[in-house]
């Protein structure tokens, strides 16, 4: 789109006071206020994100299973709670491991944990067929819970975990649901984060962190540790390496957009 | 004119239990309040009241005294001494010294007190110290009696009442030290006796200058007391104001929506009164009288003092939604345990935390949506059981942000990563070094597990002691061939515990031995593996060594 047309569109949006979701770009007229950011706790990732995950927006952490989504979310929660701020986690299928959260550095007393139904609704028996009413019900409750938490406010990060939700169930969520939630979080000092397998809910000012798994467990020197006996898990017994790609609605000058490599090593004993 | 009710200590009364003596305090106060609104409960066995102006209502001074004695006798308080005089001091001394009803005309206090022995002054010393001790005892007893409280009805459902104050506890009387408490000690009385002084009249007749030279200002004070002179005005005790309101309904109410209007009508004036007295609600008690004549009782312990009627109404409605009344409601009673309002000092440098009222309402709504016990803060437990945790109430501490913010800032990312490993090394106390290849990459994450609360049964092919493939009968978790595997790690524990279960449930929980249909071991004994499957996922699986069955416990993500 030519720059003049874009400037006209942006001017029209500002006139109608619909410009709150515009990402500030250099050269625009008017006063641009950069959104506040929530640090992810990972300096390299923060650098690529321009400070962190933007507040007042819906962002996503997506990727396949075992790509590091949960670990990245735990690191974000740890950073926020360590600052004395509050965070909320809507655990749709009640899968989060408390020991893992504690090991990641999350201050558990500052975390509001909302547990949904057990994970059997996300992994029903094969004989159940395609329809999974349990998953739909769990997702609906989780969305309501997130709505309540966002409306109440006061949290620095509100995370919704849909990583184990069946793809069909996610596709049945109306688009208006995400728009309504985005309207609720708009203007708040809260970063909303959704974890999932595919992008589905990012707002215009949010970011999508797409994780891709490079390798699985035990690709680095684990040959010597096979059949290591009945001992405690050692550091380096295996590692999960992932690559994080950042997707935005707009290109931010100065942000190279290069992928960031993350390593999740030393499994929790 | 002042009257004093005095219950003398006696050997018979010593066998009365402490609870009964506490009741006597309240009964004396009640008797006094029937006659006059200005009373001073001096101690557990002495009450002083202002009876000025009661002549037209009750009669002359003797009639007033007889009425007080009769009321006390009707309530089982015998013997009781009643004295009426122009000053409080004279009334107290005469009541302590003389049985029955004693009436002294104003102006004749000194003459009436003159023949009384000096030790009578000790009756005035029962005031402050005994009163404070008894107030503290009452407060401790009221806390021990909770959750029944002192309201006359017992709360039902979940009751965690621990109100900081109780309406049934009369407050300590007298905020300032009473000079009358400084009466002669037994040693002083012995000195006075050696001087040849035995009665109040002899003490009152001494020249003040010489008395002050020998005994100081205390001597002058004692002399004034011996003459029956008051050293200060009567400080009336404030009557305890119950924060309770009731409403009888014209027709029974069954739904929450009409009940919300009733609760608003009851809570609005109560909250206004709380605001006037700078109080907040520490606990809410709701008593619903049903059409079946039964009582439906609910109590809510609030995390912080609140007085917003909308918030209190919302919390009550959410609680009733989870614990509905079994029948229509005829009458509604709301009672509030008051507590001093909280003072919050916000910081300009840290983000303001949400108010406790907001958090309480949010948690109540979430619990109504997700279920009881599904919302709160997680907490680890001191156990080696895999996945052990507990839920604690989510409470916001207002002053935490300021003190903790500097902690977060001072920690560098590398230190954060290192601390993660130190936390993770619960089972390996030696500090662990990062693998060299990991240091060359971006700062790492502590890998997290996505744990199945009920592990999923799996079919595992084993070759030479190592898993070859893992399959399950679950959608989206079909499994695959094992690409890489790490393990096994043997873990076991709580072998000494047993859990009594029915036959159908025995052995349903994997990892626990199913030794009999009546009871099963509550411990675990397993070999764990971390495997990467051909579907790309990394899983934690384990073999229950008791049953030989395999399960998928978690996904590493």
PDB file of N, CA, C and O in Angstrom, chain B residues 169-203:
ATOM      1  N   UNK B 169     -17.924  -9.266  72.913  1.00  0.00           N
ATOM      2  CA  UNK B 169     -16.901  -8.890  73.880  1.00  0.00           C
ATOM      3  C   UNK B 169     -17.061  -7.432  74.225  1.00  0.00           C
ATOM      4  O   UNK B 169     -16.908  -6.573  73.357  1.00  0.00           O
ATOM      5  N   UNK B 170     -17.374  -7.098  75.439  1.00  0.00           N
ATOM      6  CA  UNK B 170     -17.419  -5.668  75.790  1.00  0.00           C
ATOM      7  C   UNK B 170     -16.017  -5.107  75.723  1.00  0.00           C
ATOM      8  O   UNK B 170     -15.045  -5.768  76.082  1.00  0.00           O
ATOM      9  N   UNK B 171     -15.857  -3.934  75.245  1.00  0.00           N
ATOM     10  CA  UNK B 171     -14.510  -3.376  75.093  1.00  0.00           C
ATOM     11  C   UNK B 171     -13.943  -3.029  76.461  1.00  0.00           C
ATOM     12  O   UNK B 171     -14.676  -2.832  77.436  1.00  0.00           O
ATOM     13  N   UNK B 172     -12.662  -2.986  76.529  1.00  0.00           N
ATOM     14  CA  UNK B 172     -12.047  -2.597  77.803  1.00  0.00           C
ATOM     15  C   UNK B 172     -12.510  -1.202  78.205  1.00  0.00           C
ATOM     16  O   UNK B 172     -12.630  -0.317  77.360  1.00  0.00           O
ATOM     17  N   UNK B 173     -12.810  -1.042  79.421  1.00  0.00           N
ATOM     18  CA  UNK B 173     -13.345   0.227  79.886  1.00  0.00           C
ATOM     19  C   UNK B 173     -12.221   1.180  80.238  1.00  0.00           C
ATOM     20  O   UNK B 173     -11.217   0.791  80.796  1.00  0.00           O
ATOM     21  N   UNK B 174     -12.427   2.425  79.876  1.00  0.00           N
ATOM     22  CA  UNK B 174     -11.467   3.443  80.307  1.00  0.00           C
ATOM     23  C   UNK B 174     -10.236   3.438  79.444  1.00  0.00           C
ATOM     24  O   UNK B 174      -9.389   2.588  79.578  1.00  0.00           O
ATOM     25  N   UNK B 175     -10.177   4.421  78.560  1.00  0.00           N
ATOM     26  CA  UNK B 175      -9.000   4.437  77.715  1.00  0.00           C
ATOM     27  C   UNK B 175      -7.818   5.068  78.427  1.00  0.00           C
ATOM     28  O   UNK B 175      -6.698   4.895  78.019  1.00  0.00           O
ATOM     29  N   UNK B 176      -8.001   5.839  79.453  1.00  0.00           N
ATOM     30  CA  UNK B 176      -6.888   6.500  80.132  1.00  0.00           C
ATOM     31  C   UNK B 176      -6.716   5.911  81.519  1.00  0.00           C
ATOM     32  O   UNK B 176      -7.670   5.430  82.123  1.00  0.00           O
ATOM     33  N   UNK B 177      -5.515   5.939  82.054  1.00  0.00           N
ATOM     34  CA  UNK B 177      -5.287   5.389  83.393  1.00  0.00           C
ATOM     35  C   UNK B 177      -6.137   6.125  84.421  1.00  0.00           C
ATOM     36  O   UNK B 177      -6.292   7.354  84.378  1.00  0.00           O
ATOM     37  N   UNK B 178      -6.761   5.387  85.329  1.00  0.00           N
ATOM     38  CA  UNK B 178      -7.632   5.964  86.316  1.00  0.00           C
ATOM     39  C   UNK B 178      -6.834   6.213  87.579  1.00  0.00           C
ATOM     40  O   UNK B 178      -6.207   5.301  88.109  1.00  0.00           O
ATOM     41  N   UNK B 179      -6.807   7.437  88.059  1.00  0.00           N
ATOM     42  CA  UNK B 179      -6.022   7.717  89.268  1.00  0.00           C
ATOM     43  C   UNK B 179      -6.493   6.892  90.454  1.00  0.00           C
ATOM     44  O   UNK B 179      -5.734   6.637  91.386  1.00  0.00           O
ATOM     45  N   UNK B 180      -7.781   6.484  90.406  1.00  0.00           N
ATOM     46  CA  UNK B 180      -8.274   5.716  91.536  1.00  0.00           C
ATOM     47  C   UNK B 180      -7.614   4.360  91.636  1.00  0.00           C
ATOM     48  O   UNK B 180      -7.743   3.668  92.626  1.00  0.00           O
ATOM     49  N   UNK B 181      -6.945   3.930  90.555  1.00  0.00           N
ATOM     50  CA  UNK B 181      -6.273   2.640  90.627  1.00  0.00           C
ATOM     51  C   UNK B 181      -5.071   2.712  91.551  1.00  0.00           C
ATOM     52  O   UNK B 181      -4.585   1.684  92.017  1.00  0.00           O
ATOM     53  N   UNK B 182      -4.561   3.903  91.824  1.00  0.00           N
ATOM     54  CA  UNK B 182      -3.388   4.008  92.659  1.00  0.00           C
ATOM     55  C   UNK B 182      -3.838   4.139  94.105  1.00  0.00           C
ATOM     56  O   UNK B 182      -3.841   5.226  94.696  1.00  0.00           O
ATOM     57  N   UNK B 183      -4.264   3.056  94.659  1.00  0.00           N
ATOM     58  CA  UNK B 183      -4.697   3.029  96.045  1.00  0.00           C
ATOM     59  C   UNK B 183      -3.567   2.480  96.882  1.00  0.00           C
ATOM     60  O   UNK B 183      -2.605   1.906  96.349  1.00  0.00           O
ATOM     61  N   UNK B 184      -3.653   2.636  98.174  1.00  0.00           N
ATOM     62  CA  UNK B 184      -2.547   2.167  99.028  1.00  0.00           C
ATOM     63  C   UNK B 184      -2.312   0.676  98.864  1.00  0.00           C
ATOM     64  O   UNK B 184      -3.245  -0.123  98.859  1.00  0.00           O
ATOM     65  N   UNK B 185      -1.054   0.339  98.749  1.00  0.00           N
ATOM     66  CA  UNK B 185      -0.703  -1.059  98.690  1.00  0.00           C
ATOM     67  C   UNK B 185      -0.795  -1.650 100.092  1.00  0.00           C
ATOM     68  O   UNK B 185      -0.858  -0.910 101.091  1.00  0.00           O
ATOM     69  N   UNK B 186      -0.765  -2.954 100.214  1.00  0.00           N
ATOM     70  CA  UNK B 186      -0.793  -3.543 101.567  1.00  0.00           C
ATOM     71  C   UNK B 186       0.346  -3.063 102.449  1.00  0.00           C
ATOM     72  O   UNK B 186       0.165  -2.887 103.664  1.00  0.00           O
ATOM     73  N   UNK B 187       1.509  -2.813 101.829  1.00  0.00           N
ATOM     74  CA  UNK B 187       2.614  -2.289 102.645  1.00  0.00           C
ATOM     75  C   UNK B 187       2.289  -0.890 103.168  1.00  0.00           C
ATOM     76  O   UNK B 187       2.583  -0.560 104.337  1.00  0.00           O
ATOM     77  N   UNK B 188       1.704  -0.081 102.303  1.00  0.00           N
ATOM     78  CA  UNK B 188       1.318   1.267 102.748  1.00  0.00           C
ATOM     79  C   UNK B 188       0.275   1.200 103.846  1.00  0.00           C
ATOM     80  O   UNK B 188       0.326   1.984 104.816  1.00  0.00           O
ATOM     81  N   UNK B 189      -0.659   0.313 103.686  1.00  0.00           N
ATOM     82  CA  UNK B 189      -1.678   0.173 104.716  1.00  0.00           C
ATOM     83  C   UNK B 189      -1.043  -0.253 106.041  1.00  0.00           C
ATOM     84  O   UNK B 189      -1.452   0.196 107.128  1.00  0.00           O
ATOM     85  N   UNK B 190      -0.040  -1.095 105.966  1.00  0.00           N
ATOM     86  CA  UNK B 190       0.646  -1.499 107.203  1.00  0.00           C
ATOM     87  C   UNK B 190       1.349  -0.309 107.845  1.00  0.00           C
ATOM     88  O   UNK B 190       1.353  -0.158 109.084  1.00  0.00           O
ATOM     89  N   UNK B 191       1.942   0.523 107.006  1.00  0.00           N
ATOM     90  CA  UNK B 191       2.608   1.726 107.552  1.00  0.00           C
ATOM     91  C   UNK B 191       1.585   2.634 108.201  1.00  0.00           C
ATOM     92  O   UNK B 191       1.784   3.151 109.303  1.00  0.00           O
ATOM     93  N   UNK B 192       0.463   2.838 107.544  1.00  0.00           N
ATOM     94  CA  UNK B 192      -0.580   3.683 108.109  1.00  0.00           C
ATOM     95  C   UNK B 192      -1.106   3.097 109.417  1.00  0.00           C
ATOM     96  O   UNK B 192      -1.409   3.828 110.370  1.00  0.00           O
ATOM     97  N   UNK B 193      -1.180   1.787 109.464  1.00  0.00           N
ATOM     98  CA  UNK B 193      -1.648   1.149 110.703  1.00  0.00           C
ATOM     99  C   UNK B 193      -0.656   1.377 111.843  1.00  0.00           C
ATOM    100  O   UNK B 193      -1.044   1.601 112.992  1.00  0.00           O
ATOM    101  N   UNK B 194       0.635   1.341 111.503  1.00  0.00           N
ATOM    102  CA  UNK B 194       1.638   1.599 112.560  1.00  0.00           C
ATOM    103  C   UNK B 194       1.568   3.042 113.043  1.00  0.00           C
ATOM    104  O   UNK B 194       1.890   3.350 114.188  1.00  0.00           O
ATOM    105  N   UNK B 195       1.149   3.932 112.192  1.00  0.00           N
ATOM    106  CA  UNK B 195       0.975   5.319 112.579  1.00  0.00           C
ATOM    107  C   UNK B 195      -0.268   5.515 113.438  1.00  0.00           C
ATOM    108  O   UNK B 195      -0.500   6.610 113.937  1.00  0.00           O
ATOM    109  N   UNK B 196      -1.078   4.467 113.520  1.00  0.00           N
ATOM    110  CA  UNK B 196      -2.277   4.567 114.344  1.00  0.00           C
ATOM    111  C   UNK B 196      -3.530   4.905 113.553  1.00  0.00           C
ATOM    112  O   UNK B 196      -4.569   5.224 114.142  1.00  0.00           O
ATOM    113  N   UNK B 197      -3.449   4.790 112.213  1.00  0.00           N
ATOM    114  CA  UNK B 197      -4.606   5.100 111.379  1.00  0.00           C
ATOM    115  C   UNK B 197      -5.293   3.791 111.001  1.00  0.00           C
ATOM    116  O   UNK B 197      -4.654   2.893 110.444  1.00  0.00           O
ATOM    117  N   UNK B 198      -6.585   3.697 111.296  1.00  0.00           N
ATOM    118  CA  UNK B 198      -7.295   2.465 111.003  1.00  0.00           C
ATOM    119  C   UNK B 198      -8.561   2.681 110.185  1.00  0.00           C
ATOM    120  O   UNK B 198      -9.098   1.742 109.625  1.00  0.00           O
ATOM    121  N   UNK B 199      -9.062   3.908 110.167  1.00  0.00           N
ATOM    122  CA  UNK B 199     -10.326   4.156 109.464  1.00  0.00           C
ATOM    123  C   UNK B 199     -10.124   5.251 108.435  1.00  0.00           C
ATOM    124  O   UNK B 199      -9.153   6.020 108.477  1.00  0.00           O
ATOM    125  N   UNK B 200     -11.069   5.323 107.546  1.00  0.00           N
ATOM    126  CA  UNK B 200     -11.020   6.360 106.508  1.00  0.00           C
ATOM    127  C   UNK B 200     -11.177   7.748 107.136  1.00  0.00           C
ATOM    128  O   UNK B 200     -10.587   8.721 106.659  1.00  0.00           O
ATOM    129  N   UNK B 201     -11.969   7.832 108.176  1.00  0.00           N
ATOM    130  CA  UNK B 201     -12.150   9.120 108.816  1.00  0.00           C
ATOM    131  C   UNK B 201     -10.857   9.648 109.427  1.00  0.00           C
ATOM    132  O   UNK B 201     -10.558  10.842 109.356  1.00  0.00           O
ATOM    133  N   UNK B 202     -10.071   8.758 110.008  1.00  0.00           N
ATOM    134  CA  UNK B 202      -8.794   9.179 110.589  1.00  0.00           C
ATOM    135  C   UNK B 202      -7.844   9.654 109.501  1.00  0.00           C
ATOM    136  O   UNK B 202      -7.114  10.634 109.695  1.00  0.00           O
ATOM    137  N   UNK B 203      -7.858   8.979 108.380  1.00  0.00           N
ATOM    138  CA  UNK B 203      -7.007   9.419 107.260  1.00  0.00           C
ATOM    139  C   UNK B 203      -7.496  10.758 106.746  1.00  0.00           C
ATOM    140  O   UNK B 203      -6.694  11.643 106.421  1.00  0.00           O
TER     141      UNK B 203
END
